[in-house]
Short mmCIF file of C-alpha atoms in Angstrom, two decimals:
data_model
loop_
_atom_site.label_atom_id
_atom_site.label_comp_id
_atom_site.label_asym_id
_atom_site.label_seq_id
_atom_site.Cartn_x
_atom_site.Cartn_y
_atom_site.Cartn_z
CA MET A 1 -34.25 -145.12 -164.00
CA SER A 2 -35.03 -148.49 -162.58
CA ASP A 3 -33.79 -149.89 -159.26
CA THR A 4 -32.25 -153.04 -161.01
CA PRO A 5 -28.73 -153.32 -159.27
CA PHE A 6 -25.75 -153.90 -160.89
CA GLY A 7 -26.21 -157.54 -161.77
CA PHE A 8 -28.24 -159.45 -164.17
CA GLY A 9 -31.95 -159.21 -165.09
CA LEU A 10 -34.36 -161.32 -163.24
CA PRO A 11 -34.97 -164.69 -165.23
CA PRO A 12 -38.27 -165.16 -166.71
CA GLU A 13 -40.97 -166.98 -164.61
CA GLU A 14 -43.69 -169.38 -165.77
CA PRO A 15 -47.36 -168.20 -165.61
CA GLU A 16 -48.62 -168.57 -161.90
CA ASN A 17 -51.84 -170.36 -163.40
CA GLY A 18 -49.82 -172.84 -165.32
CA ASP A 19 -51.32 -174.36 -168.57
CA GLU A 20 -53.99 -172.14 -168.55
CA GLY A 21 -51.68 -169.12 -168.31
CA LYS A 22 -49.71 -170.47 -171.27
CA LYS A 23 -52.70 -170.79 -173.24
CA LYS A 24 -53.57 -167.21 -172.37
CA ASP A 25 -50.17 -166.13 -173.66
CA GLN A 26 -50.81 -168.20 -176.96
CA GLN A 27 -54.05 -166.38 -177.46
CA GLY A 28 -52.19 -163.13 -177.24
CA GLY A 29 -49.92 -163.77 -180.05
CA GLY A 30 -47.47 -165.96 -178.11
CA GLY A 31 -47.83 -169.37 -179.94
CA GLN A 32 -45.10 -172.33 -180.27
CA GLY A 33 -42.63 -172.52 -182.60
CA PRO A 34 -40.59 -175.56 -183.93
CA PHE A 35 -39.10 -178.00 -181.31
CA GLY A 36 -41.10 -176.16 -178.50
CA PHE A 37 -39.67 -172.64 -179.04
CA GLY A 38 -41.84 -169.89 -178.41
CA LEU A 39 -41.46 -167.37 -181.42
CA PRO A 40 -43.07 -164.26 -180.55
CA GLY A 41 -41.14 -161.15 -180.84
CA PHE A 42 -38.83 -160.57 -177.76
CA GLY A 43 -40.44 -158.41 -175.08
CA GLY A 44 -43.64 -158.60 -176.51
CA PRO A 45 -46.61 -161.43 -175.62
CA GLY A 46 -45.34 -164.51 -175.05
CA GLY A 47 -41.87 -163.16 -174.62
CA ASP A 48 -41.21 -165.09 -171.22
CA ASN A 49 -39.23 -167.49 -173.25
CA PRO A 50 -35.74 -165.83 -173.75
CA LEU A 51 -35.05 -167.99 -176.78
CA ALA A 52 -37.80 -166.01 -178.57
CA ALA A 53 -34.93 -163.14 -178.80
CA MET A 54 -33.42 -165.36 -181.36
CA PHE A 55 -36.43 -165.46 -183.68
CA GLY A 56 -37.71 -161.71 -183.57
CA SER A 57 -41.52 -161.26 -184.62
CA MET A 58 -42.47 -164.39 -186.47
CA ASN A 59 -43.71 -163.61 -189.80
CA PRO A 60 -43.33 -165.86 -193.02
CA ASN A 61 -40.18 -164.26 -193.81
CA ASP A 62 -38.54 -164.82 -190.82
CA LEU A 63 -39.23 -168.61 -190.84
CA GLY A 64 -36.19 -169.65 -192.67
CA ALA A 65 -34.00 -167.61 -190.75
CA ALA A 66 -35.54 -169.21 -187.37
CA PHE A 67 -34.89 -172.58 -188.51
CA GLN A 68 -31.25 -171.74 -189.97
CA GLN A 69 -30.58 -170.27 -186.25
CA LEU A 70 -32.08 -173.51 -184.73
CA GLY A 71 -29.82 -175.77 -186.73
CA GLN A 72 -26.73 -173.57 -185.65
CA MET A 73 -27.90 -173.86 -182.17
CA LEU A 74 -27.97 -177.56 -182.38
CA SER A 75 -24.81 -177.98 -184.04
CA TYR A 76 -22.60 -175.97 -181.93
CA GLU A 77 -19.36 -177.68 -181.03
CA GLY A 78 -17.72 -175.15 -178.93
CA GLY A 79 -17.08 -174.40 -175.44
CA PRO A 80 -19.40 -174.50 -172.71
CA VAL A 81 -21.35 -171.36 -173.63
CA ASN A 82 -22.47 -170.59 -177.07
CA TRP A 83 -20.71 -166.88 -176.99
CA ASP A 84 -21.58 -166.06 -180.57
CA MET A 85 -25.21 -166.50 -179.71
CA ALA A 86 -24.86 -164.57 -176.35
CA LYS A 87 -23.39 -161.76 -178.41
CA GLN A 88 -26.24 -161.83 -180.65
CA ILE A 89 -28.75 -161.61 -178.66
CA ALA A 90 -27.20 -159.17 -176.16
CA ARG A 91 -26.87 -156.71 -179.28
CA GLN A 92 -30.66 -157.35 -180.05
CA THR A 93 -31.74 -156.76 -176.35
CA VAL A 94 -29.75 -153.51 -176.68
CA SER A 95 -31.48 -152.62 -179.66
CA GLN A 96 -34.95 -153.19 -178.31
CA GLY A 97 -33.86 -150.12 -175.90
CA THR A 98 -34.79 -150.24 -172.09
CA SER A 99 -38.00 -150.55 -170.07
CA ASP A 100 -38.21 -146.87 -170.06
CA GLY A 101 -38.16 -146.75 -173.93
CA VAL A 102 -34.79 -145.20 -174.17
CA LYS A 103 -33.01 -146.39 -177.34
CA ASP A 104 -29.29 -146.96 -177.61
CA SER A 105 -27.70 -144.17 -179.87
CA SER A 106 -24.16 -143.34 -181.28
CA ILE A 107 -22.03 -141.35 -179.55
CA GLY A 108 -21.46 -137.89 -180.80
CA PRO A 109 -18.35 -135.80 -180.62
CA ALA A 110 -19.72 -133.56 -177.78
CA GLU A 111 -20.43 -136.45 -175.58
CA ARG A 112 -16.89 -137.98 -176.01
CA THR A 113 -15.31 -134.51 -175.26
CA ALA A 114 -17.51 -134.24 -172.07
CA VAL A 115 -16.32 -137.91 -170.89
CA GLU A 116 -12.72 -136.91 -171.89
CA GLU A 117 -12.78 -133.71 -169.83
CA ALA A 118 -14.49 -135.58 -166.84
CA VAL A 119 -12.00 -138.25 -166.65
CA ARG A 120 -9.22 -135.85 -166.86
CA LEU A 121 -10.48 -133.59 -164.29
CA ALA A 122 -11.12 -136.77 -162.00
CA ASP A 123 -7.75 -137.82 -162.08
CA LEU A 124 -6.23 -134.27 -161.24
CA TRP A 125 -8.43 -134.62 -158.21
CA LEU A 126 -7.55 -138.14 -157.29
CA ASP A 127 -4.03 -137.05 -157.20
CA ASP A 128 -4.72 -135.67 -153.71
CA ALA A 129 -6.69 -138.50 -152.42
CA THR A 130 -4.54 -141.31 -153.26
CA SER A 131 -0.78 -142.29 -153.52
CA LEU A 132 -1.63 -144.42 -156.61
CA PRO A 133 -1.04 -142.91 -159.79
CA SER A 134 -3.31 -142.63 -162.81
CA GLY A 135 -4.26 -145.82 -164.15
CA ALA A 136 -6.22 -144.50 -167.29
CA SER A 137 -4.39 -144.15 -170.26
CA SER A 138 -7.13 -143.06 -172.41
CA ALA A 139 -11.11 -141.95 -171.48
CA VAL A 140 -13.75 -143.26 -174.13
CA ALA A 141 -17.32 -142.74 -174.15
CA TRP A 142 -19.51 -145.72 -175.11
CA SER A 143 -22.74 -146.71 -176.43
CA ARG A 144 -24.60 -149.76 -174.89
CA ALA A 145 -23.61 -151.82 -177.71
CA GLU A 146 -19.98 -150.74 -177.46
CA TRP A 147 -20.10 -151.75 -174.03
CA VAL A 148 -21.30 -155.22 -174.68
CA GLU A 149 -18.67 -155.65 -177.27
CA ALA A 150 -15.97 -154.52 -174.85
CA THR A 151 -17.07 -156.47 -171.85
CA LEU A 152 -17.74 -159.86 -173.34
CA PRO A 153 -14.11 -161.25 -173.02
CA ALA A 154 -14.64 -160.77 -169.17
CA TRP A 155 -18.13 -162.22 -168.81
CA LYS A 156 -16.65 -165.35 -170.71
CA GLU A 157 -13.86 -165.63 -168.03
CA LEU A 158 -16.29 -165.45 -165.35
CA VAL A 159 -18.82 -167.67 -166.46
CA ASP A 160 -17.05 -170.55 -168.56
CA PRO A 161 -15.61 -172.35 -165.56
CA VAL A 162 -19.32 -173.06 -164.28
CA ALA A 163 -20.71 -173.76 -167.30
CA GLU A 164 -17.92 -176.39 -167.95
CA ARG A 165 -19.23 -178.18 -165.04
CA VAL A 166 -22.63 -178.29 -166.18
CA GLY A 167 -21.61 -179.52 -169.72
CA ALA A 168 -19.49 -182.29 -168.19
CA ALA A 169 -22.43 -183.32 -165.43
CA MET A 170 -24.91 -183.48 -168.41
CA GLY A 171 -22.68 -186.67 -169.38
CA ASP A 172 -21.88 -187.81 -166.19
CA VAL A 173 -25.40 -188.35 -165.16
CA LEU A 174 -25.79 -191.53 -167.38
CA PRO A 175 -24.22 -195.16 -166.68
CA GLU A 176 -20.81 -195.30 -168.08
CA GLU A 177 -22.10 -198.38 -170.23
CA MET A 178 -24.92 -196.18 -171.71
CA GLN A 179 -23.11 -193.15 -172.24
CA ALA A 180 -21.15 -194.34 -175.85
CA MET A 181 -24.93 -195.45 -176.68
CA ALA A 182 -26.24 -192.01 -176.13
CA GLY A 183 -23.52 -190.29 -177.60
CA PRO A 184 -25.40 -188.28 -180.02
CA LEU A 185 -28.03 -187.30 -177.04
CA ILE A 186 -25.28 -186.13 -175.09
CA GLY A 187 -23.67 -184.19 -177.81
CA MET A 188 -27.16 -182.55 -178.40
CA MET A 189 -27.81 -181.80 -174.88
CA ARG A 190 -24.36 -180.05 -174.58
CA SER A 191 -25.09 -178.22 -177.49
CA MET A 192 -28.34 -177.21 -176.12
CA GLY A 193 -26.70 -176.34 -172.85
CA GLY A 194 -24.35 -174.09 -174.57
CA ALA A 195 -27.20 -172.16 -176.54
CA MET A 196 -29.22 -172.02 -173.34
CA PHE A 197 -26.29 -170.54 -171.31
CA GLY A 198 -25.70 -168.34 -174.45
CA THR A 199 -29.15 -167.23 -174.53
CA GLN A 200 -29.53 -166.47 -170.89
CA ILE A 201 -26.08 -164.68 -170.71
CA GLY A 202 -26.65 -162.76 -173.56
CA GLN A 203 -30.01 -161.39 -172.59
CA ALA A 204 -28.57 -160.63 -169.09
CA VAL A 205 -25.45 -158.74 -170.56
CA GLY A 206 -27.95 -157.00 -172.87
CA VAL A 207 -30.05 -155.96 -169.91
CA LEU A 208 -27.12 -154.73 -167.83
CA ALA A 209 -25.75 -152.53 -170.70
CA GLY A 210 -28.93 -150.47 -170.08
CA GLU A 211 -28.18 -149.76 -166.67
CA VAL A 212 -24.04 -149.68 -166.14
CA VAL A 213 -22.67 -146.14 -166.24
CA GLY A 214 -18.84 -147.48 -166.90
CA SER A 215 -16.77 -150.55 -167.24
CA THR A 216 -16.09 -151.37 -163.37
CA ASP A 217 -19.83 -151.03 -161.88
CA ILE A 218 -19.58 -154.56 -160.50
CA GLY A 219 -16.19 -153.95 -158.99
CA LEU A 220 -14.62 -156.23 -161.48
CA PRO A 221 -12.63 -154.63 -164.69
CA LEU A 222 -14.94 -155.67 -167.53
CA GLY A 223 -13.45 -153.60 -169.97
CA PRO A 224 -9.66 -153.47 -171.44
CA ALA A 225 -6.89 -152.39 -169.41
CA GLY A 226 -6.10 -148.83 -168.78
CA ARG A 227 -9.47 -147.63 -170.53
CA ALA A 228 -11.67 -145.51 -168.46
CA ALA A 229 -14.99 -145.89 -170.06
CA LEU A 230 -18.44 -144.09 -169.50
CA LEU A 231 -21.81 -144.46 -171.01
CA PRO A 232 -23.46 -141.07 -171.46
CA ALA A 233 -26.82 -142.53 -172.07
CA ASN A 234 -26.94 -144.22 -168.86
CA ILE A 235 -25.46 -141.52 -166.94
CA GLU A 236 -28.19 -139.17 -167.96
CA ALA A 237 -30.67 -141.50 -167.06
CA PHE A 238 -29.03 -142.20 -163.69
CA GLY A 239 -28.95 -138.58 -162.81
CA LYS A 240 -32.56 -137.72 -164.22
CA ASP A 241 -34.44 -137.72 -160.96
CA LEU A 242 -31.69 -136.80 -158.57
CA GLY A 243 -31.79 -132.81 -158.75
CA VAL A 244 -28.02 -132.70 -159.41
CA PRO A 245 -26.60 -131.05 -162.12
CA GLN A 246 -25.70 -133.43 -164.94
CA GLU A 247 -22.07 -132.03 -164.87
CA GLU A 248 -21.95 -133.04 -161.24
CA VAL A 249 -23.27 -136.66 -161.94
CA ARG A 250 -20.70 -137.28 -164.66
CA LEU A 251 -17.97 -135.83 -162.72
CA TYR A 252 -18.47 -138.10 -159.64
CA LEU A 253 -19.12 -141.29 -161.71
CA ALA A 254 -15.83 -140.26 -163.51
CA LEU A 255 -14.04 -140.25 -160.13
CA ARG A 256 -15.37 -143.99 -159.39
CA GLU A 257 -14.17 -145.00 -162.88
CA ALA A 258 -10.88 -143.36 -162.66
CA ALA A 259 -10.37 -144.63 -159.01
CA HIS A 260 -11.22 -148.04 -159.89
CA GLN A 261 -8.55 -147.84 -163.07
CA ARG A 262 -5.91 -146.60 -160.48
CA LEU A 263 -6.36 -149.61 -158.39
CA PHE A 264 -6.27 -152.18 -161.03
CA ALA A 265 -3.45 -150.58 -162.96
CA HIS A 266 -1.26 -150.32 -159.94
CA VAL A 267 -2.12 -153.70 -158.32
CA PRO A 268 -0.96 -156.09 -160.53
CA TRP A 269 -2.38 -159.15 -158.94
CA LEU A 270 -5.58 -157.86 -157.88
CA ARG A 271 -7.43 -158.84 -161.15
CA SER A 272 -6.22 -162.48 -161.07
CA HIS A 273 -7.02 -162.52 -157.60
CA LEU A 274 -10.84 -161.31 -158.05
CA PHE A 275 -11.22 -163.71 -161.03
CA GLY A 276 -9.47 -166.50 -159.48
CA ALA A 277 -11.79 -166.14 -156.28
CA VAL A 278 -14.81 -166.38 -158.61
CA GLU A 279 -13.06 -169.47 -160.14
CA GLY A 280 -12.24 -171.07 -156.89
CA TYR A 281 -15.99 -170.61 -155.77
CA ALA A 282 -16.93 -172.22 -158.93
CA ARG A 283 -14.93 -175.33 -158.44
CA GLY A 284 -16.83 -176.17 -155.02
CA ILE A 285 -20.24 -175.72 -156.82
CA LYS A 286 -21.98 -179.01 -157.63
CA VAL A 287 -24.72 -179.80 -159.84
CA ASP A 288 -27.86 -181.12 -158.27
CA THR A 289 -27.56 -184.53 -160.20
CA ALA A 290 -30.91 -185.43 -159.36
CA LYS A 291 -32.48 -182.60 -161.10
CA LEU A 292 -30.18 -183.16 -163.96
CA GLU A 293 -31.14 -186.97 -163.97
CA ASP A 294 -34.64 -186.25 -164.14
CA VAL A 295 -34.16 -183.61 -166.98
CA VAL A 296 -31.92 -186.13 -168.88
CA GLY A 297 -34.39 -189.24 -168.17
CA GLN A 298 -37.25 -187.37 -169.57
CA PHE A 299 -35.83 -185.23 -172.37
CA ASP A 300 -37.77 -184.81 -175.45
CA PRO A 301 -35.51 -183.61 -178.46
CA GLN A 302 -38.70 -181.53 -179.47
CA ASN A 303 -39.05 -179.89 -176.18
CA PRO A 304 -35.57 -178.69 -175.39
CA GLU A 305 -37.14 -175.95 -173.11
CA GLN A 306 -36.74 -178.50 -170.33
CA ILE A 307 -33.09 -177.56 -170.11
CA GLN A 308 -33.99 -174.02 -170.09
CA GLU A 309 -36.30 -174.34 -167.24
CA ALA A 310 -33.81 -176.56 -165.12
CA LEU A 311 -31.16 -173.69 -165.50
CA GLN A 312 -33.88 -171.13 -164.52
CA GLN A 313 -34.95 -173.21 -161.43
CA GLY A 314 -31.44 -173.42 -160.34
CA MET A 315 -28.97 -176.73 -160.45
CA PHE A 316 -26.37 -175.41 -158.47
CA GLN A 317 -25.64 -176.28 -154.74
CA PRO A 318 -22.45 -174.70 -152.87
CA GLU A 319 -20.46 -177.30 -151.19
CA ASP A 320 -21.00 -176.72 -147.35
CA THR A 321 -17.31 -177.38 -146.74
CA PRO A 322 -14.73 -175.43 -145.00
CA GLU A 323 -12.95 -174.94 -148.42
CA GLN A 324 -16.09 -173.49 -150.18
CA LYS A 325 -16.79 -171.19 -147.13
CA VAL A 326 -13.06 -169.76 -147.41
CA ALA A 327 -13.53 -169.26 -151.30
CA LEU A 328 -16.59 -167.54 -150.74
CA ALA A 329 -15.32 -165.32 -147.81
CA ARG A 330 -12.39 -164.51 -149.83
CA LEU A 331 -14.42 -163.44 -152.83
CA GLU A 332 -16.73 -161.27 -150.86
CA THR A 333 -14.38 -159.62 -148.90
CA ALA A 334 -11.99 -158.87 -151.69
CA LEU A 335 -15.13 -157.31 -153.50
CA ALA A 336 -15.98 -155.27 -150.35
CA LEU A 337 -12.37 -153.81 -150.08
CA VAL A 338 -12.23 -152.84 -153.72
CA GLU A 339 -15.44 -151.28 -153.62
CA GLY A 340 -14.84 -149.82 -150.07
CA TRP A 341 -11.33 -148.16 -151.26
CA VAL A 342 -12.95 -146.56 -154.20
CA ASP A 343 -15.80 -145.15 -152.09
CA ALA A 344 -13.66 -143.69 -149.45
CA VAL A 345 -11.10 -142.23 -151.96
CA VAL A 346 -13.79 -140.95 -154.18
CA HIS A 347 -15.39 -139.28 -151.16
CA ALA A 348 -12.17 -137.64 -150.06
CA ALA A 349 -11.66 -136.24 -153.69
CA ALA A 350 -15.28 -135.33 -154.04
CA LYS A 351 -16.37 -133.96 -150.63
CA PRO A 352 -14.22 -130.52 -150.89
CA ARG A 353 -15.44 -129.81 -154.36
CA LEU A 354 -18.92 -131.00 -155.21
CA THR A 355 -22.04 -130.05 -153.25
CA SER A 356 -23.64 -132.99 -154.05
CA ALA A 357 -20.92 -135.46 -153.09
CA ASP A 358 -23.13 -136.79 -149.91
CA ALA A 359 -25.92 -137.62 -151.76
CA LEU A 360 -24.17 -139.33 -155.08
CA ARG A 361 -22.27 -141.11 -152.50
CA GLU A 362 -25.20 -142.76 -150.73
CA THR A 363 -27.19 -143.21 -153.84
CA LEU A 364 -24.36 -145.11 -155.35
CA ARG A 365 -24.14 -146.94 -152.08
CA ARG A 366 -27.56 -148.24 -151.94
CA ARG A 367 -27.41 -149.03 -155.66
CA ARG A 368 -24.35 -151.18 -155.46
CA ALA A 369 -24.80 -152.98 -152.19
CA SER A 370 -28.48 -153.82 -152.60
CA GLY A 371 -29.74 -157.34 -153.90
CA GLY A 372 -32.57 -157.66 -156.24
CA PRO A 373 -33.77 -159.24 -159.39
CA ALA A 374 -30.63 -158.80 -161.53
CA GLU A 375 -28.59 -160.54 -158.68
CA GLN A 376 -30.95 -163.72 -158.76
CA THR A 377 -30.22 -164.26 -162.27
CA PHE A 378 -26.61 -164.37 -161.85
CA ALA A 379 -26.92 -166.47 -158.61
CA THR A 380 -29.22 -168.74 -160.50
CA LEU A 381 -26.92 -169.29 -163.53
CA ILE A 382 -23.55 -169.75 -161.55
CA GLY A 383 -24.63 -169.90 -157.80
CA LEU A 384 -22.98 -166.56 -156.96
CA GLU A 385 -24.10 -163.11 -156.06
CA LEU A 386 -21.29 -160.43 -157.13
CA ARG A 387 -21.94 -157.63 -154.76
CA PRO A 388 -19.88 -156.33 -151.83
CA ARG A 389 -22.27 -157.24 -148.91
CA ARG A 390 -19.94 -155.09 -146.48
CA LEU A 391 -19.35 -152.02 -148.67
CA ARG A 392 -19.86 -149.66 -145.40
CA ASP A 393 -17.84 -151.67 -143.25
CA ALA A 394 -14.83 -151.66 -145.82
CA SER A 395 -15.40 -148.06 -146.34
CA ARG A 396 -14.96 -147.22 -142.62
CA LEU A 397 -11.89 -149.41 -142.27
CA TRP A 398 -10.16 -147.64 -145.14
CA ALA A 399 -11.26 -144.31 -143.76
CA SER A 400 -9.79 -145.30 -140.17
CA LEU A 401 -6.52 -146.38 -142.00
CA THR A 402 -6.35 -142.81 -143.45
CA ASP A 403 -6.58 -141.16 -140.51
CA ALA A 404 -4.16 -143.39 -138.70
CA ARG A 405 -1.48 -144.14 -141.17
CA GLY A 406 -1.99 -141.66 -143.87
CA VAL A 407 -2.59 -141.95 -147.29
CA ASP A 408 0.66 -143.88 -148.30
CA GLY A 409 0.22 -146.30 -145.31
CA ARG A 410 -3.28 -146.77 -146.31
CA ASP A 411 -2.65 -147.54 -150.09
CA GLY A 412 0.57 -149.46 -148.94
CA LEU A 413 -1.67 -152.49 -147.81
CA TRP A 414 -2.38 -153.17 -151.56
CA ALA A 415 1.25 -154.46 -152.05
CA HIS A 416 0.35 -157.83 -151.15
CA PRO A 417 -2.88 -159.81 -150.83
CA ASP A 418 -1.80 -161.15 -147.28
CA MET A 419 -1.69 -157.67 -145.99
CA LEU A 420 -5.19 -156.75 -146.87
CA PRO A 421 -7.86 -157.06 -144.13
CA THR A 422 -9.73 -160.08 -143.68
CA ALA A 423 -13.28 -160.70 -143.10
CA SER A 424 -13.18 -160.68 -139.53
CA ASP A 425 -11.10 -157.43 -139.61
CA LEU A 426 -14.32 -155.94 -141.14
CA ASP A 427 -15.86 -156.51 -137.76
CA ASP A 428 -13.13 -154.35 -135.78
CA PRO A 429 -11.64 -151.89 -138.13
CA ASP A 430 -9.73 -149.88 -135.22
CA GLY A 431 -8.26 -153.11 -133.97
CA PHE A 432 -7.12 -153.89 -137.41
CA VAL A 433 -5.54 -150.33 -137.64
CA HIS A 434 -3.80 -150.38 -134.23
CA ARG A 435 -2.62 -154.12 -134.71
CA GLU A 436 -1.25 -153.66 -137.93
CA GLN A 437 0.57 -150.38 -136.79
CA LEU A 438 2.08 -152.36 -133.90
CA ASP A 439 3.10 -155.46 -136.37
CA PHE A 440 4.90 -152.98 -138.89
CA SER A 441 6.79 -151.48 -135.87
CA GLU A 442 7.85 -154.74 -134.83
CA LEU A 443 9.00 -155.82 -138.02
CA ASP A 444 10.88 -152.28 -138.48
CA LYS A 445 12.60 -153.23 -135.22
CA MET A 446 13.56 -156.79 -136.46
CA LEU A 447 14.84 -155.43 -139.66
CA GLY A 448 17.02 -152.83 -137.91
CA GLU A 449 18.41 -155.42 -135.50
CA ALA A 450 19.45 -157.52 -138.21
CA ALA A 451 21.13 -154.77 -140.21
CA GLY A 452 23.10 -153.93 -136.88
CA GLY A 453 22.12 -149.98 -137.62
CA SER A 454 22.44 -148.05 -134.66
CA ALA A 455 21.19 -145.18 -136.42
CA ASP A 456 17.82 -146.75 -136.71
CA LYS A 457 17.47 -147.05 -133.05
CA PRO A 458 16.58 -143.48 -131.69
CA ASN A 459 13.91 -143.33 -134.73
CA LEU A 460 12.49 -146.71 -133.51
CA LYS A 461 12.44 -145.48 -129.80
CA LYS A 462 10.63 -142.24 -131.06
CA ASP A 463 8.07 -144.60 -132.59
CA ASP A 464 7.80 -146.43 -129.51
CA ASP A 465 7.19 -143.14 -127.59
CA SER A 466 4.55 -142.03 -130.10
CA GLU A 467 2.45 -145.06 -129.66
#
């Protein structure tokens, strides 16, 4: 299995030797197609252009379909991302198989049963490790193609806010008096922008489908609510070289999936909090208008790859404002707290029962927390890396809370977002634990005095002595 983390695949790069490299690609079978699009088979020679995925291997029988797809792309009038194209390319990418040659396949009855039993057992073990009840109303085994279908609505929610800003910026770079005259060009550029985003998102989701093991790998609930999902083919690839029995690998990953499901099912504000943090961060991203103006000024309708190249080079710059820094810290901390809680709870459930618990925990930690090519593409597309930078710090904090306040006291912090630790609390988990204990004690005292209940006073005194 590759080391690609849970994010998107690396965007294609230009050959290091410029035009000579392009000529060499063309000699290897990669030529240029209509309107400047490369037309080789996706993943083959000349496949550095993701738009080649739309055309497949270019023989005469494919020519009509290629022009038809190109026409559909130019006539697109939907939202900021052409999601029909994204879905199509994601499915095509999945059908090509992973880099190690493993193809997608339908899920058989034995695999479905194995997943259902693993999730059922995982939920039983988690009952001892958390006060949150089961959040999975069903357990399903997905093929990679099924994962693509099920998660596209969540990707739409994540990507559309930023893509909308790019679409608006494409029209704003022209002076107002010229915008009416350039209406058709702006419309074409927005259609092209939607197609370019759709192409890259489709490729990214298709590649990611070959890596993920469930529906919550990136710390966000990508699948339907209440449905714990695992991908048997990817689980097998994940555990191939670990020296751990396949049943233990499946069960450990089922524990993680089931723990995520509990958290998102019984903390009703959490999903909107995370997606809202992504959207809030997106609002603070500005488009590099100088770069975009240059693209618009030199835009050649016969070479729409210019927009593709601009997207690959990155046109997004986070605003260096206090608000943007707060939005970024809020998102990174929220992701770390989710992943840290899952890590701590799963470890508590697995450690007494699985001999491989420590090894699997460390493998997942490294894979989840490390950055790499997959992260870079997502950062290029929307200027944001979706990974918990402080996973280990958050896990230590949740473990300290468990020791100090028990499972109920730890999980009770999810009752409201204002009760959760902040980024600074991750620096001093022990300080947070003790400070919160004192705060809650004072709150109990105030409530007791307000109620005038003398029966509470001995308990408060006892609590004070125990401090």
